[in-house]
Short mmCIF file of C-alpha atoms in Angstrom, two decimals:
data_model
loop_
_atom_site.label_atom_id
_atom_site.label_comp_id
_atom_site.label_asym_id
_atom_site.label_seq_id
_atom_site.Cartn_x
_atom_site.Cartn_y
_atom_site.Cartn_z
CA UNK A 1 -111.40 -20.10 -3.63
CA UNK A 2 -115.14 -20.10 -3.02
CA UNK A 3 -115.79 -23.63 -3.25
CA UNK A 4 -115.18 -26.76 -1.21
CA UNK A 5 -116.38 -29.47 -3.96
CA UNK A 6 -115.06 -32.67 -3.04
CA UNK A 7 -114.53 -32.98 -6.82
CA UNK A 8 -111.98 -30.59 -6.97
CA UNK A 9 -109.41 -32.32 -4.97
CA UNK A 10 -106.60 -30.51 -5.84
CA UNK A 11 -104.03 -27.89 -5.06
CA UNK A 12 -105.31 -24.23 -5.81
CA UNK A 13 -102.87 -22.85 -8.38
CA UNK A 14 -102.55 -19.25 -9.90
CA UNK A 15 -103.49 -18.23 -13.01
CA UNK A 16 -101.05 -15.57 -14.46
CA UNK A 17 -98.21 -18.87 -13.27
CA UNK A 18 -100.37 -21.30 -15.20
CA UNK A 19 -100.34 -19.09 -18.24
CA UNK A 20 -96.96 -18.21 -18.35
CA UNK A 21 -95.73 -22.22 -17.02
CA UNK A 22 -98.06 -22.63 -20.76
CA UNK A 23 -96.29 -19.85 -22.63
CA UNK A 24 -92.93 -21.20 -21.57
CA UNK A 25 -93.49 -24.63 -23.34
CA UNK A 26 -94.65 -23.08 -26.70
CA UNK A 27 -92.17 -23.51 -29.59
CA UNK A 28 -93.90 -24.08 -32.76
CA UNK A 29 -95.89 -20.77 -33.22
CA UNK A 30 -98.65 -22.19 -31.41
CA UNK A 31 -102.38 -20.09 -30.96
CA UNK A 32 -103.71 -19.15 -27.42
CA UNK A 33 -106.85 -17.84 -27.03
CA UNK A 34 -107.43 -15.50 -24.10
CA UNK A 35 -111.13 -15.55 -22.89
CA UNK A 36 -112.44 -12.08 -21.89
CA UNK A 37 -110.24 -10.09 -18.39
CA UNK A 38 -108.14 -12.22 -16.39
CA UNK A 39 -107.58 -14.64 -18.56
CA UNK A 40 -106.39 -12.53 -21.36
CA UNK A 41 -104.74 -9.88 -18.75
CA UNK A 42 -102.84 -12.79 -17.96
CA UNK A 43 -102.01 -13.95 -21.11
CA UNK A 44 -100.74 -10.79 -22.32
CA UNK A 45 -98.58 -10.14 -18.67
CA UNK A 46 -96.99 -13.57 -19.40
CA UNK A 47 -95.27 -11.95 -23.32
CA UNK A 48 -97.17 -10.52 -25.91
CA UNK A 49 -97.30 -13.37 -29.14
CA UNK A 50 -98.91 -12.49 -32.52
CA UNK A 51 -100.61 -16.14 -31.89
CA UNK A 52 -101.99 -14.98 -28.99
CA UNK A 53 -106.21 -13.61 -29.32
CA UNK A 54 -107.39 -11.23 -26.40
CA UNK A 55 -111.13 -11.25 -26.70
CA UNK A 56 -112.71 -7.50 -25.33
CA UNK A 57 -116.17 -8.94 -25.17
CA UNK A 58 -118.71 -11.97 -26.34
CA UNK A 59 -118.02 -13.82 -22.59
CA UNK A 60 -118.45 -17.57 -23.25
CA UNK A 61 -116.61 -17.72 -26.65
CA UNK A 62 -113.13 -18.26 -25.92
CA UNK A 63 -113.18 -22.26 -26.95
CA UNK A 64 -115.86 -21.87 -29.96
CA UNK A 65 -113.13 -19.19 -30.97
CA UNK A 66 -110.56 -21.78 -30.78
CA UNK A 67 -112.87 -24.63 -32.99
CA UNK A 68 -113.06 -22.44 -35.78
CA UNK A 69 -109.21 -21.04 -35.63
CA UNK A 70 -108.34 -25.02 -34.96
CA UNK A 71 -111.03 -26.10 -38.25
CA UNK A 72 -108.88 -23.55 -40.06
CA UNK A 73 -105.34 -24.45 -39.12
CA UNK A 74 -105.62 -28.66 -38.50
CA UNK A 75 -101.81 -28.27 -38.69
CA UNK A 76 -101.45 -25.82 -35.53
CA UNK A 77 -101.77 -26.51 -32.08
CA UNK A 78 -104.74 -24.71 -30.62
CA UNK A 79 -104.60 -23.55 -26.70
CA UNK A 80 -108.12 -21.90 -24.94
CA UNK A 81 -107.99 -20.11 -21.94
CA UNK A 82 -111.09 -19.50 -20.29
CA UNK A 83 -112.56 -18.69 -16.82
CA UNK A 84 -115.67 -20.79 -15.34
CA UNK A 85 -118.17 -18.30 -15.06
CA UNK A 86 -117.86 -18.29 -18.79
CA UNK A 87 -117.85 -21.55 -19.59
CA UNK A 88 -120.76 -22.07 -17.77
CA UNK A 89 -122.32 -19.49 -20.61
CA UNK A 90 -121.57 -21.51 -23.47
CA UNK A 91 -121.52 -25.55 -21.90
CA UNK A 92 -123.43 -26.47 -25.08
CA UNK A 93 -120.13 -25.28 -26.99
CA UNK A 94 -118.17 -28.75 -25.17
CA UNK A 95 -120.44 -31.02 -27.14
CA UNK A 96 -119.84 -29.48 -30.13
CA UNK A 97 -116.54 -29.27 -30.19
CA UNK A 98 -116.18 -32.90 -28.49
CA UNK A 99 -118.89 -34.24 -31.72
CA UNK A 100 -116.19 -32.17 -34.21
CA UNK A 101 -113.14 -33.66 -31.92
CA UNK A 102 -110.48 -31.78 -33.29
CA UNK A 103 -106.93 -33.34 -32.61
CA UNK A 104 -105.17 -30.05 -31.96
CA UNK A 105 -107.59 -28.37 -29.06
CA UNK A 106 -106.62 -27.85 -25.93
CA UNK A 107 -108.97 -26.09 -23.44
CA UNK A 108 -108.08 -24.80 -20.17
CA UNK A 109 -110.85 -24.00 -17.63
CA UNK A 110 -109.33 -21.62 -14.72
CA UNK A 111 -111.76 -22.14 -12.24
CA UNK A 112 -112.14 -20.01 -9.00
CA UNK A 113 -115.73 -19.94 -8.06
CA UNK A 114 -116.06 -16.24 -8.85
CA UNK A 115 -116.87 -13.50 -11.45
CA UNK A 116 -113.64 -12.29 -10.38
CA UNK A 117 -113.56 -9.00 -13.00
CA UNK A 118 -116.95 -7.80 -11.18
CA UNK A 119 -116.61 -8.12 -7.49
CA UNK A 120 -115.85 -11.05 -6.67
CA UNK A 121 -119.45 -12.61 -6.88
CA UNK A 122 -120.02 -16.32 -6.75
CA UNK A 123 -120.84 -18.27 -10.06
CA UNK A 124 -123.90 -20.12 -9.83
CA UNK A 125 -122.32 -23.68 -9.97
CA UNK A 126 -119.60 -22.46 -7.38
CA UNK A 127 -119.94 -24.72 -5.29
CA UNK A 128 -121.67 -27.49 -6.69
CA UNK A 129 -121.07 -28.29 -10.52
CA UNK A 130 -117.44 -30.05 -11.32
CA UNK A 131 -116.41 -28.71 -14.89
CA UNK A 132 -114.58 -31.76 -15.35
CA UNK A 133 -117.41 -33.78 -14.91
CA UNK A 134 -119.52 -31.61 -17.25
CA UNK A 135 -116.83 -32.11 -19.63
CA UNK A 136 -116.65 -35.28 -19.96
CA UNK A 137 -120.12 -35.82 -19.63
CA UNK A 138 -120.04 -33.66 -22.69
CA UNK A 139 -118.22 -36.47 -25.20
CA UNK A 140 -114.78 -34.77 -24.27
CA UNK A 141 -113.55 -38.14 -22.66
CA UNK A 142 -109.85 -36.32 -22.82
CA UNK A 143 -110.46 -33.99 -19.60
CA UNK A 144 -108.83 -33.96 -16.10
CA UNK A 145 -108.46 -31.75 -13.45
CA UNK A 146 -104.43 -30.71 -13.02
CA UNK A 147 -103.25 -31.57 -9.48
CA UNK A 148 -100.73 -29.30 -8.81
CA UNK A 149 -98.05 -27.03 -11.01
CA UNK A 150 -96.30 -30.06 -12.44
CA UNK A 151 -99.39 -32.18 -13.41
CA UNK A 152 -100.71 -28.93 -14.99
CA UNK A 153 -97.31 -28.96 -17.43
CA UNK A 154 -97.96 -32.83 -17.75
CA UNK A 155 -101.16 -32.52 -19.12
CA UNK A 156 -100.22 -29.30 -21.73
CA UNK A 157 -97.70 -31.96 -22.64
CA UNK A 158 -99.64 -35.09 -23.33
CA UNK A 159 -102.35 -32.99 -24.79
CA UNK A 160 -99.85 -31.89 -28.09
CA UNK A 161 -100.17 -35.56 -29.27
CA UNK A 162 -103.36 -36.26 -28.29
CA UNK A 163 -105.95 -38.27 -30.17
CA UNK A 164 -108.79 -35.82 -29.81
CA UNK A 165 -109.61 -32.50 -27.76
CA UNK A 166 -108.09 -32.08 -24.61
CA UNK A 167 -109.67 -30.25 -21.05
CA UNK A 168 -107.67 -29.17 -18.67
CA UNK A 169 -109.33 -27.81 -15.22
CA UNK A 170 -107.21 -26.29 -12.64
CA UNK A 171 -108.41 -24.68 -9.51
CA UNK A 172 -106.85 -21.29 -9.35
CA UNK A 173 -106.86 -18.27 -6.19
CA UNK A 174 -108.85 -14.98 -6.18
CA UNK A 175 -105.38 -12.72 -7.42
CA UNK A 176 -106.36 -10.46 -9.94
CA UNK A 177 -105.17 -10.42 -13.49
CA UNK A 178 -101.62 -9.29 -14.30
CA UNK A 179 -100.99 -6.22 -16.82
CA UNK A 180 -104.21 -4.93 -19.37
CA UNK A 181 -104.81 -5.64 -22.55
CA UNK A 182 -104.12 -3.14 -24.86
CA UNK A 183 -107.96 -2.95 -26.40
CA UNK A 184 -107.51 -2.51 -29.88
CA UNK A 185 -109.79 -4.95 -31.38
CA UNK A 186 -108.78 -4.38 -35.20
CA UNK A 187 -104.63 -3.93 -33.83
CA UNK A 188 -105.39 -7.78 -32.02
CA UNK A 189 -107.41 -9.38 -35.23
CA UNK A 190 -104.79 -7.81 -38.17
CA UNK A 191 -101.80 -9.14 -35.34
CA UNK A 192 -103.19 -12.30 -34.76
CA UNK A 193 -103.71 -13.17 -38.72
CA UNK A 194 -100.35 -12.15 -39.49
CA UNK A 195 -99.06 -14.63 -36.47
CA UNK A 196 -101.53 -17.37 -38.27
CA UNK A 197 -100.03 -16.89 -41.69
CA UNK A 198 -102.92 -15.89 -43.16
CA UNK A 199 -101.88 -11.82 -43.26
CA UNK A 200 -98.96 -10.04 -44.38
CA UNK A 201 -97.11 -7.61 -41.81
CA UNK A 202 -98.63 -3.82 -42.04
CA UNK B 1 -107.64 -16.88 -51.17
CA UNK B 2 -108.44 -18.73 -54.38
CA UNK B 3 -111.63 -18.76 -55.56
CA UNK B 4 -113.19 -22.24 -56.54
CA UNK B 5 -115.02 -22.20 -59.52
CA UNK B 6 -117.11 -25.45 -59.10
CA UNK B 7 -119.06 -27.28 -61.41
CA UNK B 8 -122.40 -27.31 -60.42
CA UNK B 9 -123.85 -30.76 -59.08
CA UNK B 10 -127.25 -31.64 -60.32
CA UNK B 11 -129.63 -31.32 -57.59
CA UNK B 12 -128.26 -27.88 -56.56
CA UNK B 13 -128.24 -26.40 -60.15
CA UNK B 14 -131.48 -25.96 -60.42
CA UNK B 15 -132.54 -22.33 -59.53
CA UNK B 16 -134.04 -23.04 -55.91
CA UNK B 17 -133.25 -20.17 -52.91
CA UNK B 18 -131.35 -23.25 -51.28
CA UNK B 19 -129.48 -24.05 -54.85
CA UNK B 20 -128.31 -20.51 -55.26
CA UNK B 21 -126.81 -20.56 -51.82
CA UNK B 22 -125.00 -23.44 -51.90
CA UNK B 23 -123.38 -22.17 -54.98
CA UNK B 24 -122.62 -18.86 -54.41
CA UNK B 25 -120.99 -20.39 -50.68
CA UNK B 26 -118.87 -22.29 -52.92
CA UNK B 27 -118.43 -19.85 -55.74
CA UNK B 28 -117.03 -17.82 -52.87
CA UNK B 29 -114.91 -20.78 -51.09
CA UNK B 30 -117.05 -20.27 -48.21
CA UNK B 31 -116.51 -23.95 -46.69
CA UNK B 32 -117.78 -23.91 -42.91
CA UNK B 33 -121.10 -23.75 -42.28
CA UNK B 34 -122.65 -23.98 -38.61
CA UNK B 35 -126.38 -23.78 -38.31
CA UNK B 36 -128.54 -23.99 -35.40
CA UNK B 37 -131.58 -25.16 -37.56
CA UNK B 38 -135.29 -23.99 -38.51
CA UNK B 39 -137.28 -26.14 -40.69
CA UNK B 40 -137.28 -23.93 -43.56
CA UNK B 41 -133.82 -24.46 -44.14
CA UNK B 42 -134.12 -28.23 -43.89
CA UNK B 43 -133.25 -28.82 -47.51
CA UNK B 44 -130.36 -26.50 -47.83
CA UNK B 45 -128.90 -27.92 -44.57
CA UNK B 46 -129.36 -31.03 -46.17
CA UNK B 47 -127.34 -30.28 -49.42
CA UNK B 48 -124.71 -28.74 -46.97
CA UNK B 49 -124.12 -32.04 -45.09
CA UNK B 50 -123.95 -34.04 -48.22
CA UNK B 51 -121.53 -32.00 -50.59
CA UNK B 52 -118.17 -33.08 -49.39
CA UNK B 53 -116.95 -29.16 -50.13
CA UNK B 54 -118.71 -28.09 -46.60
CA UNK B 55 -118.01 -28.57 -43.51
CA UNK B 56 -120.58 -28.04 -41.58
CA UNK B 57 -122.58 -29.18 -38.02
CA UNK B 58 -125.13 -27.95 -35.39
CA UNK B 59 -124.36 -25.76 -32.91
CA UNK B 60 -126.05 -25.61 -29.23
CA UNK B 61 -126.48 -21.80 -29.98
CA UNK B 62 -126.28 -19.16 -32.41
CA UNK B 63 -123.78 -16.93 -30.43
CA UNK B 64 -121.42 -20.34 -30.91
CA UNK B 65 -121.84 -20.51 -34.48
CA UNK B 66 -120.45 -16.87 -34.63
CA UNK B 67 -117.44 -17.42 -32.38
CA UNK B 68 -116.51 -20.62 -34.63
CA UNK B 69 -116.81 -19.00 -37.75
CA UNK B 70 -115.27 -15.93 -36.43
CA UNK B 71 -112.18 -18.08 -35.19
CA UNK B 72 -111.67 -19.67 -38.54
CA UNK B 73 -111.38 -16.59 -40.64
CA UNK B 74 -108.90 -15.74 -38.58
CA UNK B 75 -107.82 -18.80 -39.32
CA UNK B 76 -107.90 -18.18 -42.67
CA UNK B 77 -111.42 -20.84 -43.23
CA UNK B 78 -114.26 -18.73 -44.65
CA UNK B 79 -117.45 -19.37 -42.78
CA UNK B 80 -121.40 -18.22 -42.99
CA UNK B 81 -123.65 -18.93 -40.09
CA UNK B 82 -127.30 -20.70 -40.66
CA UNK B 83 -130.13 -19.65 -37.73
CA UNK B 84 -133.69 -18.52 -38.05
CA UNK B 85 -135.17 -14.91 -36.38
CA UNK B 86 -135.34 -16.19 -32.76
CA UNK B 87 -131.90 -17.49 -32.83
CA UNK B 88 -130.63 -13.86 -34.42
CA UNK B 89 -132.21 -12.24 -31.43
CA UNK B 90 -129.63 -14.13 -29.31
CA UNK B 91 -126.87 -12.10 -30.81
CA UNK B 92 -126.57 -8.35 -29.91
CA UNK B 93 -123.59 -9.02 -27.81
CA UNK B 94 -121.88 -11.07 -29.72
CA UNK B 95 -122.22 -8.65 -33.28
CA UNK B 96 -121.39 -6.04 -31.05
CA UNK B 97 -118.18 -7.09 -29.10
CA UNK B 98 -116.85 -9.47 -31.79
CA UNK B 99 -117.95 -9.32 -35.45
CA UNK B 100 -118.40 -5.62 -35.77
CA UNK B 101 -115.30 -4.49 -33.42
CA UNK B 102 -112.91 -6.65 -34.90
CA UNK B 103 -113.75 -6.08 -38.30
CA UNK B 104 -114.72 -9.60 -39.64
CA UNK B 105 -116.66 -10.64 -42.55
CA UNK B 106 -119.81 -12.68 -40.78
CA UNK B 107 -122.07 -13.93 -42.92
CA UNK B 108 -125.22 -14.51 -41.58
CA UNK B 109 -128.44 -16.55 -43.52
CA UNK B 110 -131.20 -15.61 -41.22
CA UNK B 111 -134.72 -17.90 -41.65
CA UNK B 112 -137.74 -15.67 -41.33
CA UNK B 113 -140.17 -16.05 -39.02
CA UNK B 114 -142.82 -13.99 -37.36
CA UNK B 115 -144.34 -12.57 -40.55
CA UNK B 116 -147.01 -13.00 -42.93
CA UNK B 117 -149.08 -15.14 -41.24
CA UNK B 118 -147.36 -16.25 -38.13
CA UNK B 119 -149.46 -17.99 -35.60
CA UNK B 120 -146.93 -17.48 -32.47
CA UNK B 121 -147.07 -14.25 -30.68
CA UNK B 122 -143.58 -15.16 -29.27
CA UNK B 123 -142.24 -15.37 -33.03
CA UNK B 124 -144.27 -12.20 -34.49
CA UNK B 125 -142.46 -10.06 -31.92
CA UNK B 126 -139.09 -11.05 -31.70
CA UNK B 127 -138.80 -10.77 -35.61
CA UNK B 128 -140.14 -7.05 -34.82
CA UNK B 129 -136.16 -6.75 -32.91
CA UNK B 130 -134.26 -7.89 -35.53
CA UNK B 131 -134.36 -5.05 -38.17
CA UNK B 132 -134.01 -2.32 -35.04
CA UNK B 133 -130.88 -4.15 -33.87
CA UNK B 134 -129.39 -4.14 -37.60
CA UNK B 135 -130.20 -0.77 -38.04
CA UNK B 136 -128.62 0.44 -34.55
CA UNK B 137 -125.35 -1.60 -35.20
CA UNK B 138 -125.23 0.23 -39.02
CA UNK B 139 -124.88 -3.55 -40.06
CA UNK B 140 -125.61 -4.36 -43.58
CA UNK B 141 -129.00 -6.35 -44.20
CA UNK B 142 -130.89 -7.20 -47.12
CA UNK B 143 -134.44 -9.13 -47.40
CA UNK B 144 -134.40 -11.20 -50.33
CA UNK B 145 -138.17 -11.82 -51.73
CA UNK B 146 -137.80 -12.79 -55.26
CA UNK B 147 -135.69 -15.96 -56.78
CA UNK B 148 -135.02 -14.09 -60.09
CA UNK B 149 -132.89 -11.25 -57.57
CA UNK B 150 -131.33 -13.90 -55.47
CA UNK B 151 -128.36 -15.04 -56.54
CA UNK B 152 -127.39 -11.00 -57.07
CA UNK B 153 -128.41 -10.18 -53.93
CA UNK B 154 -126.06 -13.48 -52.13
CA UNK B 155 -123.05 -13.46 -54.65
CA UNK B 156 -122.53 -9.24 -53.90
CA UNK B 157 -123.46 -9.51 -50.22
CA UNK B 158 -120.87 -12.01 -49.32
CA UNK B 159 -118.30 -10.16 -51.99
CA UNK B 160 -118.92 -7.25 -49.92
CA UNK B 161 -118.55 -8.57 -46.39
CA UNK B 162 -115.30 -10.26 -47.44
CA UNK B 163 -114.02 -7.00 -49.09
CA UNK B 164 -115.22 -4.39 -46.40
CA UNK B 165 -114.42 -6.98 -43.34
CA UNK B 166 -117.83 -6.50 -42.10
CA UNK B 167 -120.56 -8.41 -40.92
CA UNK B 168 -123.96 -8.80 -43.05
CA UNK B 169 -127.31 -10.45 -42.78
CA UNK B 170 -129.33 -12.03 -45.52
CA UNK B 171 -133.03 -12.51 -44.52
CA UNK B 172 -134.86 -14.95 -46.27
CA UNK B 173 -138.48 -13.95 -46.17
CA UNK B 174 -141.15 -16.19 -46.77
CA UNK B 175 -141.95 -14.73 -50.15
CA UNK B 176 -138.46 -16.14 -51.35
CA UNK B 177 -139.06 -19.74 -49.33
CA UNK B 178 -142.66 -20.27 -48.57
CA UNK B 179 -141.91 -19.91 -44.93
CA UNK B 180 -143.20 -22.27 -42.67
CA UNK B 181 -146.56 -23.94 -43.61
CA UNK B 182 -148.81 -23.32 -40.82
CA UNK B 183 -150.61 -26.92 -40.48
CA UNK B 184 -150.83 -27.31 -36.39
#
């Protein structure tokens, strides 16, 4: 962990845990979008789910990918996993999706302080800017930081009946990702339409 | 997906450039619309908002817009993105890590500036990127001039995106729209 904001009293988690703590509570075919390296190394380490989405590129997009697959699907329960280096790429995305407010949108912000996939390096908010804050700031009045393992599982939970979008920041540790994606854009897209219904198996 | 066959409201069935994309949008079930906006497409953005068949909102960036509609057609939600020539400039990552990789349809109405008669430097030569970029991506692109070719011109492109699952750009010159009038 690179930072020491005051904001971010709480216990420093891990990431591929987090993920696969998420996975574990999945039962209704829900989507999980896996922002670009560790958060969709993890995703895949923790089982391999035609309703999961491994993005290979576009850094930033993981939660506007999520508003349009959650637009589509009103129905299905939408999870985002992204890092905050990439967040901080696309902020403007939180008031959009906090002025669309879509019920069934949970975002998860794995924060470390780092651009862990490239060395390590600090973000530029590391150590100052509080994503939670931003978030809310942002219209998404639905977003906490998760204190420790338990409080992380509480808030997946209470987000699935939420009224509106739900953000979820957790402090995580410098560990690197777990397993690789396989990186087979057109293999992920056809795989994840067939898990949304929207495909027929090849 | 079923194609609606909608009849045609009033205002948008007269043969305007923004008429003939509304319709062919909805002759083509294309129902999510995100725009980050440019004054020439004031009017269509405005027949967007108020036909109850779109959904459709601002976005704080172009490179959004893509993600969102990219996510709903995976989704199974058609989408075409509205920007104008600076905002397309935003995109070479995103065409070339998302839309193009992964094979899906985007649609993309881009507002030209930066031509015939621009008064911005800034504008005149980031329009002068947007053709290279198309052309070094092998992305489809057409510049639509003339209201009697327009509706062909839409109607195929977006038949042919959806068909081929790849991306295309429609570039409304100022011949087809006027452009921007240049009173300050």
């Amino acid at each position: 962990m690179n930072s020491d904001t005051s904001a971010r009293n709480t216990k420093v988690m891990n990431r591929f845990d987090l993920t696969s703590r998420l996975i574990a509570k999945l039962k209704n075919e829900e989507a999980v979008i896996g922002g670009i390296g560790n958060t969709n190394f993890d995703l895949w380490a923790a089982g391999h789910r035609p309703q999961n989405f491994y993005m290979l590129g576009s850094m930033g997009l993981a939660f506007p990918i999520a508003l349009g697959v959650a637009l589509a699907q009103p129905d299905r329960r939408i999870f985002a996993l992204e890092g905050d280096g990439s967040l901080l790429m696309q902020l403007g995305s939180l008031s959009t999706i906090a002025t669309l407010a879509p019920k069934n949108l949970t975002m998860v912000v794995m924060d470390n302080g780092i651009y862990q996939i490239t060395g390590a390096q600090p973000t530029p908010g590391a150590t100052v800017a509080d994503i939670v804050a931003i978030a809310t700031a942002s219209g998404l009045t639905h977003s906490s930081w998760a204190a420790d393992e338990d409080d992380f599982e509480r808030l997946i939970e209470q987000s699935m009946s939420a009224a509106g979008p739900t953000l979820i920041g957790v402090r995580i540790d410098d560990k690197p990702g777990t397993g690789t994606t396989r990186r087979d854009p057109v293999q992920i897209r056809e795989r994840f339409m067939h898990g949304m219904g929207v495909r027929e198996p090849l | 997906m079923a194609v609606v066959e909608e009849k045609t409201s009033p205002e948008t069935s007269e043969k305007s450039w923004h008429g003939i994309v509304l319709q062919s949008l909805k002759r083509n079930d294309i129902r999510l619309v995100p725009y980050v906006p440019d004054r020439v497409l004031t009017t269509l953005i405005r027949s967007l908002h108020a036909d109850p068949f779109f959904t459709t909102f601002p976005t704080a960036r172009e490179e959004e817009a893509v993600g969102i509609v990219s996510g709903a057609w995976m989704g199974g939600m058609r989408g075409a993105v509205l920007m104008q020539t600076s905002g397309f400039a935003t995109l070479a990552n995103v065409l070339a890590s998302l839309a193009i990789p992964y094979q899906i349809p985007l649609i993309m109405f881009v507002s030209e500036r930066g031509t015939l008669g621009e008064f911005n430097y800034g504008q005149s030569l980031v329009c002068r990127t947007m053709r290279p970029v198309l052309d070094s991506l092998a992305m489809e692109h057409h510049t639509a001039t003339r209201l009697d070719e327009f509706e062909f011109i839409v109607d195929r492109s977006i038949k042919q995106a959806i068909t081929t699952q790849a991306p295309v750009a429609l570039i409304l010159s100022p011949l087809l729209t006027g452009g921007k009038v240049f009173d300050k």
